[in-house]
Tab-separated table of C-alpha atoms in Angstrom:
chain	number	residue	atom	x	y	z
A	809	MET	CA	126.763	103.939	-170.507
A	810	MET	CA	128.127	103.009	-167.350
A	811	PRO	CA	125.439	104.664	-164.789
A	812	VAL	CA	126.784	106.619	-161.280
A	813	GLY	CA	127.513	103.841	-158.543
A	814	GLU	CA	126.940	104.353	-155.127
A	815	ASP	CA	130.659	105.399	-154.513
A	816	ASN	CA	131.252	107.956	-157.380
A	817	THR	CA	131.827	111.662	-156.909
A	818	ASP	CA	130.916	114.312	-159.237
A	819	ILE	CA	130.663	117.983	-159.707
A	820	LYS	CA	127.715	119.465	-158.331
A	821	LEU	CA	125.101	121.004	-160.336
A	822	ASP	CA	122.399	123.340	-160.100
A	823	THR	CA	118.925	122.945	-161.057
A	824	ASN	CA	119.950	124.515	-164.253
A	825	GLY	CA	122.788	121.908	-164.810
A	826	GLN	CA	125.585	124.768	-164.326
A	827	PRO	CA	128.350	123.787	-161.699
A	828	VAL	CA	128.170	125.085	-157.988
A	829	SER	CA	131.190	126.807	-156.415
A	830	ASP	CA	132.227	126.365	-152.874
A	831	LYS	CA	132.860	128.448	-150.364
A	832	ASN	CA	136.685	128.701	-151.872
A	833	GLY	CA	135.575	129.590	-155.309
A	834	ASP	CA	136.386	125.668	-156.226
A	835	PHE	CA	133.807	123.322	-157.879
A	836	ALA	CA	131.542	121.850	-154.980
A	837	ILE	CA	131.484	118.252	-155.430
A	838	VAL	CA	128.810	115.600	-154.704
A	839	SER	CA	129.244	112.179	-153.440
A	840	GLY	CA	127.492	108.967	-152.032
A	841	ASP	CA	123.739	109.308	-151.967
A	842	ALA	CA	123.835	113.018	-153.503
A	843	CYS	CA	126.047	111.369	-156.377
A	844	TRP	CA	123.396	108.916	-157.779
A	845	GLU	CA	120.693	111.033	-156.874
A	846	GLN	CA	121.916	113.638	-159.097
A	847	ASP	CA	122.514	111.314	-162.050
A	848	LEU	CA	119.144	110.421	-161.482
A	849	ARG	CA	117.782	113.680	-161.955
A	850	LEU	CA	119.729	114.167	-164.943
A	851	GLU	CA	119.052	111.232	-166.315
A	852	ALA	CA	115.168	111.656	-166.208
A	853	GLU	CA	115.553	115.334	-167.843
A	854	THR	CA	118.045	114.122	-170.677
A	855	GLU	CA	116.023	112.116	-174.038
A	856	GLU	CA	117.843	109.486	-175.726
A	857	GLY	CA	120.459	110.349	-177.957
A	858	GLU	CA	120.378	113.995	-176.601
A	859	LEU	CA	124.598	113.540	-175.543
A	860	LEU	CA	126.817	114.021	-178.616
A	861	TYR	CA	129.528	111.011	-177.090
A	862	GLU	CA	126.704	108.635	-176.199
A	863	ASP	CA	126.372	105.329	-178.368
A	864	GLU	CA	124.179	103.229	-176.951
A	865	TYR	CA	120.678	101.818	-177.194
A	866	GLY	CA	117.323	101.107	-175.259
A	867	ASP	CA	117.743	100.815	-171.633
A	868	GLU	CA	121.357	101.172	-171.983
A	869	ALA	CA	121.068	104.912	-173.484
A	870	TYR	CA	121.566	107.655	-170.981
A	871	GLY	CA	118.007	109.762	-170.994
A	872	PHE	CA	114.389	108.225	-170.006
A	873	GLY	CA	113.369	110.047	-173.427
A	874	MET	CA	109.927	111.368	-171.922
A	875	LEU	CA	109.217	113.341	-174.594
A	876	ASP	CA	108.481	110.215	-176.751
A	877	PHE	CA	105.194	110.116	-175.248
A	878	ALA	CA	104.499	113.790	-175.673
A	879	HIS	CA	101.579	113.365	-178.152
A	880	ALA	CA	100.906	109.922	-177.577
A	881	GLU	CA	96.932	108.761	-177.197
A	882	ASN	CA	95.657	108.343	-173.355
A	883	ASP	CA	95.431	104.468	-173.538
A	884	GLU	CA	96.893	101.493	-171.131
A	885	PHE	CA	99.053	100.873	-173.990
A	886	THR	CA	101.121	104.107	-173.461
A	887	LYS	CA	100.860	103.816	-170.085
A	888	THR	CA	102.152	100.756	-169.916
A	889	GLU	CA	105.111	101.508	-172.410
A	890	ILE	CA	105.980	104.464	-169.755
A	891	ILE	CA	106.169	102.123	-166.764
A	892	GLN	CA	108.391	99.797	-168.690
A	893	ARG	CA	110.828	102.240	-169.929
A	894	VAL	CA	111.264	103.902	-166.905
A	895	LYS	CA	111.678	100.478	-164.991
A	896	GLY	CA	114.384	99.470	-167.577
A	897	LYS	CA	116.145	102.706	-167.084
A	898	LEU	CA	116.263	102.042	-163.026
A	899	ALA	CA	117.704	98.685	-163.543
A	900	LYS	CA	120.749	99.479	-164.676
A	901	ARG	CA	121.231	101.066	-161.156
A	902	THR	CA	121.922	97.612	-159.246
A	903	TYR	CA	122.165	99.579	-156.010
A	904	LEU	CA	118.261	100.203	-156.277
A	905	ASP	CA	115.869	98.071	-154.942
A	906	LEU	CA	113.136	97.313	-158.066
A	907	ALA	CA	110.991	95.158	-155.644
A	908	LYS	CA	110.383	98.541	-153.938
A	909	THR	CA	109.822	100.756	-156.794
A	910	THR	CA	106.454	102.085	-157.335
A	911	GLN	CA	105.081	103.760	-160.271
A	912	GLU	CA	101.877	105.776	-160.825
A	913	VAL	CA	101.197	107.007	-164.230
A	914	THR	CA	98.052	109.672	-165.088
A	915	TYR	CA	97.382	111.615	-167.984
A	916	ARG	CA	96.008	115.343	-167.521
A	917	ASP	CA	95.274	117.800	-170.259
A	918	GLY	CA	97.125	116.190	-172.810
A	919	VAL	CA	100.148	115.290	-170.565
A	920	TYR	CA	101.417	112.088	-169.006
A	921	TYR	CA	102.582	112.364	-165.367
A	922	ASP	CA	104.773	109.381	-163.845
A	923	SER	CA	105.375	109.489	-160.260
A	924	VAL	CA	108.684	107.026	-159.158
A	925	SER	CA	109.717	106.030	-155.843
A	926	VAL	CA	112.521	104.146	-155.596
A	927	SER	CA	114.826	103.111	-152.843
A	928	LYS	CA	118.317	101.564	-152.211
A	929	ASN	CA	119.234	97.977	-151.409
A	930	ASP	CA	118.796	97.470	-147.729
A	931	TYR	CA	117.450	101.325	-147.177
A	932	ASN	CA	113.829	102.654	-146.192
A	933	ASP	CA	114.859	106.192	-147.604
A	934	GLU	CA	112.766	106.928	-150.743
A	935	TYR	CA	113.874	109.040	-153.864
A	936	ASN	CA	111.018	110.616	-155.563
A	937	ILE	CA	110.671	111.521	-159.036
A	938	GLU	CA	107.823	112.806	-161.041
A	939	LEU	CA	108.157	112.770	-164.682
A	940	SER	CA	106.162	114.025	-167.279
A	941	THR	CA	106.151	114.675	-171.064
A	942	GLU	CA	106.715	118.255	-170.074
A	943	GLU	CA	109.122	118.562	-167.323
A	944	VAL	CA	110.668	116.664	-164.750
A	945	GLU	CA	111.116	117.571	-160.904
A	946	VAL	CA	112.612	115.279	-158.473
A	947	GLU	CA	112.456	115.276	-154.654
A	948	SER	CA	114.334	113.321	-152.065
A	949	GLU	CA	112.496	112.407	-148.554
């Protein structure tokens, strides 16, 4: 599946994935950075293979698939797998500067957490994602 690009426009979705209406009752839209940020949030919340029309595998598949690590042992191998999974998913977005991407994977009370910070090429603004094997929270700064 092709990732959303820098110049795409999409229907604006709320935190529950439901369309947001504008003041005229039409669908509100997002474009520019807000569009790819929304798409990144949605992909982070999605499991690989969850979309019925998806036929890609691995890094090209839509969804970060964090639930794959829900019952994994707390070890360096699993932390490395999480880092590689997320980096691979981010790499298909060519407008992101992977050299500025940071990740910190921690483990607390049986749950893995991955704090991810990304920036666009030639920009200083950061987009932060808190992934976990329980839920996903996304903030932009």
